[in-house]
Coordinates of C-alpha atoms and ligand atoms in Angstrom, one line a residue:
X26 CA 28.3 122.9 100.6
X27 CA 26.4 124.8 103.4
X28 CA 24.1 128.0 101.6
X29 CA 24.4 130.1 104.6
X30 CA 21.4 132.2 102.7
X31 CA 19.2 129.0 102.8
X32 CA 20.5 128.0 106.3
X33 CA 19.7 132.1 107.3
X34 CA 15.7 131.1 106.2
X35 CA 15.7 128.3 107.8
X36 CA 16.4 129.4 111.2
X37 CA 15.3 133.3 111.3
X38 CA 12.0 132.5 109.3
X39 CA 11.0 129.3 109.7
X40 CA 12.6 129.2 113.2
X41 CA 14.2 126.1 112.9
X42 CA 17.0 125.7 116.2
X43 CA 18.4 121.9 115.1
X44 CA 17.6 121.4 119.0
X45 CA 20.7 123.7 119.3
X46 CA 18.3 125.7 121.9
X47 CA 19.0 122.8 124.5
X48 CA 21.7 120.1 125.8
X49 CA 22.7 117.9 123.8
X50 CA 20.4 114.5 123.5
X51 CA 24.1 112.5 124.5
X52 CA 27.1 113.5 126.3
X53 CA 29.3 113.1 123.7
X54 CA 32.4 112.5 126.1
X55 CA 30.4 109.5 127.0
X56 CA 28.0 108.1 124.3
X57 CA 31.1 107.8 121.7
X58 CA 31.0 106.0 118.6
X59 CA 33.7 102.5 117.6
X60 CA 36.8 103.7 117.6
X61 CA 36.8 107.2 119.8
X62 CA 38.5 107.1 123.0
X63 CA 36.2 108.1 125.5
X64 CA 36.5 110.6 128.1
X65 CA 38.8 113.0 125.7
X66 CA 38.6 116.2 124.9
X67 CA 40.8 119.0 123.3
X68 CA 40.6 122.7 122.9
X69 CA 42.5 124.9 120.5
X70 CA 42.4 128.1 120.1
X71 CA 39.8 128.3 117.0
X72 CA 40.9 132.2 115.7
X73 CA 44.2 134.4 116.2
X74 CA 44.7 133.7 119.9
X75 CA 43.4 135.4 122.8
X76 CA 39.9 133.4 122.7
X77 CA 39.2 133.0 126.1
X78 CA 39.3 129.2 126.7
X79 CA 41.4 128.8 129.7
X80 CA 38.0 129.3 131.9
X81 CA 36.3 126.4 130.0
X82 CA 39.7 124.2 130.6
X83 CA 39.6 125.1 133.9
X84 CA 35.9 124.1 134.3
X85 CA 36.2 120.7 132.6
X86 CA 39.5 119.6 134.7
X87 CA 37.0 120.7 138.0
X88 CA 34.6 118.4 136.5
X89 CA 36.6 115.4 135.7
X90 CA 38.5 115.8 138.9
X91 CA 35.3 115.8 140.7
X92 CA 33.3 112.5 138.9
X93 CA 37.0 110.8 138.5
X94 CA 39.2 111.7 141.3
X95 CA 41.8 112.0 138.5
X96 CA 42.6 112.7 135.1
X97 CA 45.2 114.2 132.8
X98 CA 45.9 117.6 131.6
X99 CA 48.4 117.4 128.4
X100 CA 49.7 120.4 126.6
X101 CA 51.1 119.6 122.8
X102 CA 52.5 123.2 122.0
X103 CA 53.9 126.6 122.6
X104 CA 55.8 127.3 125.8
X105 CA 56.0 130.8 127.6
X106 CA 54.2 133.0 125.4
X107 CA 50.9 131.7 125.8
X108 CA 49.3 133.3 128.7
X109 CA 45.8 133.1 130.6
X110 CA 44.9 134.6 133.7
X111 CA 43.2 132.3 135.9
X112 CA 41.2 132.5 139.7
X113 CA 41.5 130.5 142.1
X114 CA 39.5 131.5 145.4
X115 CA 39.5 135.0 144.2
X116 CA 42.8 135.8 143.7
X117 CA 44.2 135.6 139.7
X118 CA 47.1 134.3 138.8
X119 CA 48.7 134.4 135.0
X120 CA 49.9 131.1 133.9
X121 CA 51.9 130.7 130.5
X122 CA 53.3 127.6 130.7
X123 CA 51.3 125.4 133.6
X124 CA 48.5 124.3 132.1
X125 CA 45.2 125.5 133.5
X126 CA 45.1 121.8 135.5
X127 CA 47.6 122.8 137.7
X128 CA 45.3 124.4 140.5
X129 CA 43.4 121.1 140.0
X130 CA 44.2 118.4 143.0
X131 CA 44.2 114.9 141.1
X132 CA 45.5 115.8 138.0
X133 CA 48.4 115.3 136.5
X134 CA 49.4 117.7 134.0
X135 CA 52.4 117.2 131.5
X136 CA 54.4 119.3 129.6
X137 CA 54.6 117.6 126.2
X138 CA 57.1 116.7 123.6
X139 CA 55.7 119.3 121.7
X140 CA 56.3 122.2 123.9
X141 CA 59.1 124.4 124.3
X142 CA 60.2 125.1 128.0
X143 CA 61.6 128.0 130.2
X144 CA 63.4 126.2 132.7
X145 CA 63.3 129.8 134.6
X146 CA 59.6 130.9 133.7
X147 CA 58.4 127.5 134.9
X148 CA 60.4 127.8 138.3
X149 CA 58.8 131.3 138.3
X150 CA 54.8 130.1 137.8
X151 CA 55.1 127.4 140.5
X152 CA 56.4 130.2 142.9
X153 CA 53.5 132.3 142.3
X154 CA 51.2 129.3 142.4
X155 CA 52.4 128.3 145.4
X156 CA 52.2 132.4 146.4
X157 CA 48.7 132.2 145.9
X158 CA 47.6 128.8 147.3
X159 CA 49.7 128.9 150.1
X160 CA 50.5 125.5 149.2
X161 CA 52.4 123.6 146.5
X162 CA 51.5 122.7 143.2
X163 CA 48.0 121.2 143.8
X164 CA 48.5 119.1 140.6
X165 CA 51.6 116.9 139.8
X166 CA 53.5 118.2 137.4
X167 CA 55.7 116.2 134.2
X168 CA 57.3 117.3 132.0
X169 CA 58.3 115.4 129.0
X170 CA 62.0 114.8 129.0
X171 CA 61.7 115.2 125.3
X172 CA 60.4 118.5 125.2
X173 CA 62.9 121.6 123.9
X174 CA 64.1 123.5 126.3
X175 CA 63.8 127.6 124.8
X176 CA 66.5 129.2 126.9
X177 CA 67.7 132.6 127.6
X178 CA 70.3 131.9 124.1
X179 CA 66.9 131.9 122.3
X180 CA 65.6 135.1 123.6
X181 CA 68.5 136.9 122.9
X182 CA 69.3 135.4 119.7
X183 CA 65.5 136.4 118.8
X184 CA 65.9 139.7 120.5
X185 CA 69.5 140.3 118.1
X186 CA 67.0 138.8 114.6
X187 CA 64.3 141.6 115.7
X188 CA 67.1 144.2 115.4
X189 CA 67.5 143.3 111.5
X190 CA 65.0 144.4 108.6
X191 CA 64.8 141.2 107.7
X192 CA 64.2 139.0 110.7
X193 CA 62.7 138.1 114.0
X194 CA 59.3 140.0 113.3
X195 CA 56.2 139.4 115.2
X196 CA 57.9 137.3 117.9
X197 CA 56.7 137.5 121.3
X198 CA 60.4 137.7 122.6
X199 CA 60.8 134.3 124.7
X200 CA 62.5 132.6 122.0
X201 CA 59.7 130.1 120.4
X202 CA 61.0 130.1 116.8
X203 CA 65.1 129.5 117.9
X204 CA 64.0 126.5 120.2
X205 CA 61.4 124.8 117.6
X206 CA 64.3 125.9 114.5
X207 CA 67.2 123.9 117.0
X208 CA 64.9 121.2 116.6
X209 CA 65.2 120.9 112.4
X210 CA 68.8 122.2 112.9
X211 CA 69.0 118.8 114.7
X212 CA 71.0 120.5 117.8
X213 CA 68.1 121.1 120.1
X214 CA 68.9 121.0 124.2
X215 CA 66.0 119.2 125.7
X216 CA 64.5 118.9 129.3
X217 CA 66.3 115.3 129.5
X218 CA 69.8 117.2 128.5
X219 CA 69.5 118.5 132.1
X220 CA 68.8 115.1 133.7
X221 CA 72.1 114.5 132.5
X222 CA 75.7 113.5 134.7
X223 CA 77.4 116.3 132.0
X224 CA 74.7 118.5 131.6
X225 CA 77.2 121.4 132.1
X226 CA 78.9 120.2 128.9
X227 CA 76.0 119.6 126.7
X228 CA 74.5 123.2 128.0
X229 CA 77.9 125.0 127.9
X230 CA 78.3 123.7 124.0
X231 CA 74.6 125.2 123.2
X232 CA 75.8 128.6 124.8
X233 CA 79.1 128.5 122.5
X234 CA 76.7 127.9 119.3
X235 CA 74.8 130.7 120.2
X236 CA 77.5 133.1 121.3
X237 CA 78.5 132.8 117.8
X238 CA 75.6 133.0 116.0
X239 CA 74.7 136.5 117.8
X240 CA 78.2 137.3 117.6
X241 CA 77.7 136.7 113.7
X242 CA 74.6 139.1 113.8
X243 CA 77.0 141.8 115.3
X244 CA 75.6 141.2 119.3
X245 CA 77.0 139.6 122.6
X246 CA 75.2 136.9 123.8
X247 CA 76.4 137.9 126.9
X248 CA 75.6 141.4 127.0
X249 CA 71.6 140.9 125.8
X250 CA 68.9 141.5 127.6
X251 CA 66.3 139.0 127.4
X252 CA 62.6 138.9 129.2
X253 CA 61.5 136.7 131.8
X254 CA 58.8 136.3 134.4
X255 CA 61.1 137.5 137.0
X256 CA 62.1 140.4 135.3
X257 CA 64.8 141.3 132.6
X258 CA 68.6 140.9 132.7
X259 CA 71.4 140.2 131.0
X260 CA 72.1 136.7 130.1
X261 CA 75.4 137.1 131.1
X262 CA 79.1 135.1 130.7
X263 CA 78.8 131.4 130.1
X264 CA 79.1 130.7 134.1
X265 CA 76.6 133.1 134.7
X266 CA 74.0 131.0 132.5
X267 CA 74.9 127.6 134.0
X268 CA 74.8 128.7 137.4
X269 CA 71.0 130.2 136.7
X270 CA 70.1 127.1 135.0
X271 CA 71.9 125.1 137.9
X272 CA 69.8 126.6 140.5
X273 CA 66.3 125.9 138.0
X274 CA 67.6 122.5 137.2
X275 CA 67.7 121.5 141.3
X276 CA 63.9 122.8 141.3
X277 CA 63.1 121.2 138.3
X278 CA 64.6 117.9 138.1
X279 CA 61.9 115.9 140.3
X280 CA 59.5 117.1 137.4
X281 CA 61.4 115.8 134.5
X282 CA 60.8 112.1 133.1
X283 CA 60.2 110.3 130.1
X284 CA 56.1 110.1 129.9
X285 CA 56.0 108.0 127.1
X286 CA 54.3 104.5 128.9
X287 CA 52.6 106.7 131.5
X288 CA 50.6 108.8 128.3
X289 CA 50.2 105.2 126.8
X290 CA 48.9 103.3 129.9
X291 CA 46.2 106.3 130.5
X292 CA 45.2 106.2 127.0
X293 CA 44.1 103.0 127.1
X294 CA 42.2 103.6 130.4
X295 CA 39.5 105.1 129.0
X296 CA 38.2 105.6 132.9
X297 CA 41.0 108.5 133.3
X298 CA 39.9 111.4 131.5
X299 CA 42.0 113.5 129.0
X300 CA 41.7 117.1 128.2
X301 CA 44.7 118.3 125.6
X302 CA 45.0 122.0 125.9
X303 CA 46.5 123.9 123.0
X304 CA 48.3 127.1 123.0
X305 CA 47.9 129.7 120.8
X306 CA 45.1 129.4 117.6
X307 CA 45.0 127.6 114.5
X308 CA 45.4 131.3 112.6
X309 CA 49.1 131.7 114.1
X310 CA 49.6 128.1 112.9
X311 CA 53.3 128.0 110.6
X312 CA 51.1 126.4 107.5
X313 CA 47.5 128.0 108.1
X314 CA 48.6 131.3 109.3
X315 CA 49.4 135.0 107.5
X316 CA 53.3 135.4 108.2
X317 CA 54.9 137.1 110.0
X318 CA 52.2 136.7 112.9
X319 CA 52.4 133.1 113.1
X320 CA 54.1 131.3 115.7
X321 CA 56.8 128.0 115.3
X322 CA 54.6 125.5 117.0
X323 CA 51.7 123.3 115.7
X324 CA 48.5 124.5 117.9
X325 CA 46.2 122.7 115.8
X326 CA 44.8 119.4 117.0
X327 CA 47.2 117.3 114.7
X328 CA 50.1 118.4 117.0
X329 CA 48.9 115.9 119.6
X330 CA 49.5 113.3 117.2
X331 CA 53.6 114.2 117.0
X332 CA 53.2 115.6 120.7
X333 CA 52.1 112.2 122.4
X334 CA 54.5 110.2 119.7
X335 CA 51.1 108.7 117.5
X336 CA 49.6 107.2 121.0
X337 CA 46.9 109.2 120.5
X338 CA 46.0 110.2 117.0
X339 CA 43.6 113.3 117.2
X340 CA 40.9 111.1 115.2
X341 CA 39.8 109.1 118.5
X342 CA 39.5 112.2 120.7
X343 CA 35.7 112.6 121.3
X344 CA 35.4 116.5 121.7
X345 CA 37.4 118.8 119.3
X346 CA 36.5 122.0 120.0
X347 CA 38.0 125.2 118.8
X348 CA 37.5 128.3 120.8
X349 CA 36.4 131.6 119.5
X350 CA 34.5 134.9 120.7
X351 CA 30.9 134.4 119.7
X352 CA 30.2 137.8 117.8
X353 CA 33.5 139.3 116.5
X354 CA 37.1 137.9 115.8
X355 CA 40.5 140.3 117.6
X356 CA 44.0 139.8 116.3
X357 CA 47.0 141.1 117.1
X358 CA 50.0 141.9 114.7
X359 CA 50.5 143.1 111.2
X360 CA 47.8 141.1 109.4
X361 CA 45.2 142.5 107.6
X362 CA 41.6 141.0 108.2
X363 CA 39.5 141.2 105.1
X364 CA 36.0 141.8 107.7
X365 CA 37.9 144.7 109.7
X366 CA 35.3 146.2 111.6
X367 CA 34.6 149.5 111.6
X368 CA 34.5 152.4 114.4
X369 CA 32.8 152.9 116.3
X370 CA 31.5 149.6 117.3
X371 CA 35.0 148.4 116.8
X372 CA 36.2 150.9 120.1
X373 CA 32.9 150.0 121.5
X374 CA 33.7 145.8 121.8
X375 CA 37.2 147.0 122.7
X376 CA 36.0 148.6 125.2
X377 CA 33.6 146.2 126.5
X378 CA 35.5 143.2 126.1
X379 CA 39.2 144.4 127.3
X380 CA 40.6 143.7 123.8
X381 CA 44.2 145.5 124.6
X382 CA 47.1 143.0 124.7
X383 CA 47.7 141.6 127.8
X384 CA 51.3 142.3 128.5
X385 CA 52.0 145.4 125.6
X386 CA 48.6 147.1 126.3
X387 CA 48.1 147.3 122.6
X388 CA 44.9 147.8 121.5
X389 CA 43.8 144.6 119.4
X390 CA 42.0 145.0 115.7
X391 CA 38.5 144.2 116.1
X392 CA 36.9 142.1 112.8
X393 CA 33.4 141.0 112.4
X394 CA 33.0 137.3 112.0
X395 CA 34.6 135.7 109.3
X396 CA 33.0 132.3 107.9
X397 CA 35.3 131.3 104.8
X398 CA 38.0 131.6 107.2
X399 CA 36.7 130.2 110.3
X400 CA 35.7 127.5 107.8
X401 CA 39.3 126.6 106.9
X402 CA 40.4 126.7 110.3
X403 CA 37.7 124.5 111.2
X404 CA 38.8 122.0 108.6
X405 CA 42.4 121.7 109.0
X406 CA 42.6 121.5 112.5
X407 CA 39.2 119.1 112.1
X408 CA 37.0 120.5 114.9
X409 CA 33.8 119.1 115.5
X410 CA 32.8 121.0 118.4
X411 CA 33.0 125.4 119.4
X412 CA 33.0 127.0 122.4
X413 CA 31.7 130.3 122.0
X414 CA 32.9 132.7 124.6
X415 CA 32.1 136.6 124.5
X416 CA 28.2 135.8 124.4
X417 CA 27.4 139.0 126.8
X418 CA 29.7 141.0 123.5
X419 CA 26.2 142.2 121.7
X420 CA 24.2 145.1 121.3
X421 CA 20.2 145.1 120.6
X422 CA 20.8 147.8 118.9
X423 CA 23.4 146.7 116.4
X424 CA 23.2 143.7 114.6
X425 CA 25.7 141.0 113.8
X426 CA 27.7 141.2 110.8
X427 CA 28.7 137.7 109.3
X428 CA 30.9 137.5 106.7
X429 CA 29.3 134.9 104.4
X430 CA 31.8 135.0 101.2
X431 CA 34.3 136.5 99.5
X432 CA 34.6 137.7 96.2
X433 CA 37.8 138.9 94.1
X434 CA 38.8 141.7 91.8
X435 CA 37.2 139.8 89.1
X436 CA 34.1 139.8 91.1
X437 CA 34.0 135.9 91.4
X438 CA 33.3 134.2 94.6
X439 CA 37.0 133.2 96.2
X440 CA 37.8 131.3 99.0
X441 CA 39.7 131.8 101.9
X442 CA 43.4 131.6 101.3
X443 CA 46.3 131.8 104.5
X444 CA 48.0 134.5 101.7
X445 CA 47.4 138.4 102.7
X446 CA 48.3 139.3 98.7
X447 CA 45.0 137.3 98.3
X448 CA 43.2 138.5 101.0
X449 CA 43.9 142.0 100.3
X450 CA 42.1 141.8 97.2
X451 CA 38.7 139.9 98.8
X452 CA 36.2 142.0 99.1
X453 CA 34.0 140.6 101.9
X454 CA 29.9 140.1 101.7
X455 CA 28.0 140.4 104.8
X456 CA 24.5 138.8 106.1
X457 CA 23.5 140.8 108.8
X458 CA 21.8 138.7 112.0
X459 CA 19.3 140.1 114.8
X460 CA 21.7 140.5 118.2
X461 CA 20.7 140.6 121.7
X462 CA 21.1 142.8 125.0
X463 CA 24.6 141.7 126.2
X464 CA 24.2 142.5 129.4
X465 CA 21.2 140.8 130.0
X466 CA 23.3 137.6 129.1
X467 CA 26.2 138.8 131.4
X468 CA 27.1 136.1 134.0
X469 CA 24.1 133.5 132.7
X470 CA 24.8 129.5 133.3
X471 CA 21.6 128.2 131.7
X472 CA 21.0 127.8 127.9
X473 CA 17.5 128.2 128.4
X474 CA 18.0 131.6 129.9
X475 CA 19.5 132.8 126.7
X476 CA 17.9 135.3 124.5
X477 CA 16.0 133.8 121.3
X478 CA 18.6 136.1 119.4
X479 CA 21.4 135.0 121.0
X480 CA 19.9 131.1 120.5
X481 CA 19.3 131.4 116.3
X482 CA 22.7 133.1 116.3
X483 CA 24.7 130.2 117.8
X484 CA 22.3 127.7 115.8
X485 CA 23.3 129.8 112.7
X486 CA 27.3 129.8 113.1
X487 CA 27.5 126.5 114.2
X488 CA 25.2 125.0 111.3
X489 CA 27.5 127.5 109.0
X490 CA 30.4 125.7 110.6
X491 CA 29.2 122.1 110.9
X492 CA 30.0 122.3 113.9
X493 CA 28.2 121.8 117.4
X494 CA 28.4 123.9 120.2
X495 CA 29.7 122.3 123.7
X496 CA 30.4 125.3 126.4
X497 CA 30.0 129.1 126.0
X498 CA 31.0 131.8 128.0
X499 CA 29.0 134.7 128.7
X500 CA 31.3 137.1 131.1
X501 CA 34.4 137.2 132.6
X502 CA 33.5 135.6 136.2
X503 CA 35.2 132.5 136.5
X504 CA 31.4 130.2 136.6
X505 CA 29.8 132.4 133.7
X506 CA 30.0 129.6 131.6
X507 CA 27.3 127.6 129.7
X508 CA 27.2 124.1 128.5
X509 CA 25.7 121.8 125.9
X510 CA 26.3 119.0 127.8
X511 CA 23.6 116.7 129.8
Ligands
LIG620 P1 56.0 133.7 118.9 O1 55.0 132.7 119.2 O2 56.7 134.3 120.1 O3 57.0 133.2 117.9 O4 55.2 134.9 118.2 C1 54.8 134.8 116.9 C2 53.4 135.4 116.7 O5 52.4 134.7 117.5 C3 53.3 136.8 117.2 O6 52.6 137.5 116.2 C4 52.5 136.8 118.5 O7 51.8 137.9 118.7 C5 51.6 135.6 118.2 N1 51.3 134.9 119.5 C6 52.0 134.0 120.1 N2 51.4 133.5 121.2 C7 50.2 134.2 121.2 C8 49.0 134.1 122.1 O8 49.0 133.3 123.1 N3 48.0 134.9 121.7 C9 48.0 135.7 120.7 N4 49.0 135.8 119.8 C10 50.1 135.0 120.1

């Protein structure tokens, strides 16, 4: 077990870095031990969501694309309510269910098993990349014919639940839980279901189930609202649906295929690249998570495991790394964090870092670092590398909380449970670390540039972790990024 106390010593007295103050000796994509697929790399959000990784994503798949000519992008979770804002030549564009890959020319990026699709949402983001680029999709697109579809039926069947005292809280509206529940229900409508000579039918039944369930929860299907990236409206009579999805199924179809062979072939290339991109964090995981703020989907690295259909087992991938802002933890929802920060540095990072919700505005709780629980995230999700964004979030003249243990009503030490009853009665203990001048950091791309401060800090979280860093981020420009790697 790691004695952060000991480990504190170590590196603020005796100033020992663990060569953490410079690249790593190996590229670790590269130089892999027996057994780990080269060339492969995953990134899950390492906290409650909201980290900030799209820019690294983004970054490697320029990288790849560049030294290969070609790799893949593969996304094992979620569907439309992730969301990350990328740039491309200036302008931004929000992406929710694209991958970041998709502005990258030579990549492929799929839509996994794993995911739940918007027919509609999707049809929607390729407008608006095409909008943007003036072009179409610079990337080619596939998406697993065996992925869910989450349809309008969801929405409003979540949006019906949210109207009971007893259901459908938390939910981000585009009807994630429905689609993943359809799937242990054993009725789910997938992406192949539209390939299909009677995909009326087979679409037109799913409708009828869910008339009836909203009808049994004293709603209209018909009559709902639900959200979408084109606006809201009413889902409408049964012919209203199928002649929406008709219209997305023409624009979608050329997408659709079975990617099974194509995932296994590239595999076992290990000269095409991989980067697996999760969706939300391993704290909104169904199992790891505080319910009711937990999504349906498996964002941890094991989902690529089910996603891919065991071709890749998340064991061989070279580069694990979970995402999470260097200094503080945000969270949105009803969950208590036991290292709540308080005001007015809370407002102050808020403030600094844009931590309101991205579509509600809402401003986001504000927590200083947690280690028992970033330790348990770490382990079931099985990092073995961070990306630290946020680096330019510090103050010189306030230092860093940690939170180093917990300790219970009884006053013994306790560890992290995924259990707010238990939480609430932790009682958090804090070391308290030197911090840096943010904005001195703001915008750097060279480790050596950093701060000494900013250097023992990362050394200290990621020896806390047993973890090692591989990219940080140090401002919201698109190339403020940092990297461990030679
Ligand atoms: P659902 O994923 O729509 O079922 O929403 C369940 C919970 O996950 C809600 O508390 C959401 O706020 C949260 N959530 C889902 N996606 C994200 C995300 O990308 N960032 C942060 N929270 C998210």
């Amino acid at each position: 077990m790691i004695d952060d106390s000991q480990l504190w010593q170590e590196i603020y007295e005796q100033d020992r870095l663990f060569d953490l103050d410079r690249r790593l000796p190996e590229n670790p994509l590269v130089a892999v031990a027996a057994g780990i697929r080269k060339n492969s790399i995953a990134i899950e959000g390492g906290a409650f969501g909201d980290e900030g990784k799209g820019k690294i994503v983004d970054e490697l798949c320029s990288r790849f694309a560049r030294h290969f000519g070609a790799l893949i992008v593969y996304r094992w979770n979620g569907g439309a309510n992730a969301g990350h804002t990328i740039e491309f030549e200036g302008k931004r564009i929000a992406l929710h269910q694209l991958p970041s890959g998709a502005f990258t020319p030579g990549a492929i990026v799929i839509l996994g098993k794993g995911m739940v699709v918007h027919p509609g949402d999707v049809v929607t983001e390729m407008h608006e990349v095409e909008r943007v680029t003036g072009q179409a999709l610079p990337a080619r697109l596939l998406i697993d014919a065996l992925a869910v579809l989450a349809l309008d039926t969801h929405r409003a069947f979540e949006a019906q639940l949210k109207m009971w005292a007893s259901g459908g809280k938390g939910a981000t509206g585009r009807g994630i839980s429905p689609a993943y529940a359809d799937v242990l229900l054993r009725h789910p409508v997938r992406a192949g279901d539209l390939q299909a000579a009677d995909w009326r039918d087979r679409l037109g039944r799913h409708y009828d189930l869910y008339a009836a369930l909203i009808g049994g929860l004293g709603g209209t299907l018909a009559e709902t609202e639900v959200p979408s990236l084109a606006g809201k409206y009413p889902v409408g009579a049964k012919a209203v649906f199928l002649d929406r999805l008709a219209v997305q199924r023409d624009a979608l179809l050329p997408y659709i295929q079975d990617v099974h062979q194509l995932v296994f072939d590239a595999w076992n290339n290990s000269e095409i690249p991989f980067v697996f991109e999760g969706a939300q964090a391993v704290g909104l995981d169904p199992r790891f998570g505080v319910y009711p703020d937990v999504t349906a989907s498996d964002p941890t690295f094991g989902g690529i495991l089910h996603s891919t259909e065991g071709i890749v087992h998340p064991a061989q991938i070279a580069v694990k790394a979970g995402a999470i802002k260097a200094t503080y933890t945000s969270s949105v929802g009803t969950r208590r964090l036991p290292t709540l920060m308080d005001e007015p540095l809370a407002n102050r990072i808020r403030e600094d870092a844009h931590e309101y919700g991205a579509t509600t505005r809402r401003p986001r709780d504000i927590a200083y670092i947690d280690l028992p629980c970033l330790r348990f995230f770490a382990r079931v999700s099985g990092m073995t590398h961070l990306v630290l964004t946020h680096l330019d979030i510090a103050y010189a003249d306030t230092p860093i909380r940690v939170c180093t243990h917990y300790t219970d009503e009884h006053g013994q030490v306790a560890p992290y449970r995924p259990d707010q009853n238990a939480l609430n009665r932790m009682a958090p203990h804090y070391l308290e670390l030197p911090s840096w001048d943010g904005a001195q950091v703001r915008g750097l791309k060279t480790l050596e540039e950093l701060p000494p401060e900013a250097i023992r800090y990362v050394a200290f979280l990621c020896r806390a972790l047993d973890v090692t860093p591989i990219f940080g981020t140090t401002g919201p420009q698109r190339d403020a990024i940092l990297s461990w790697i030679p």
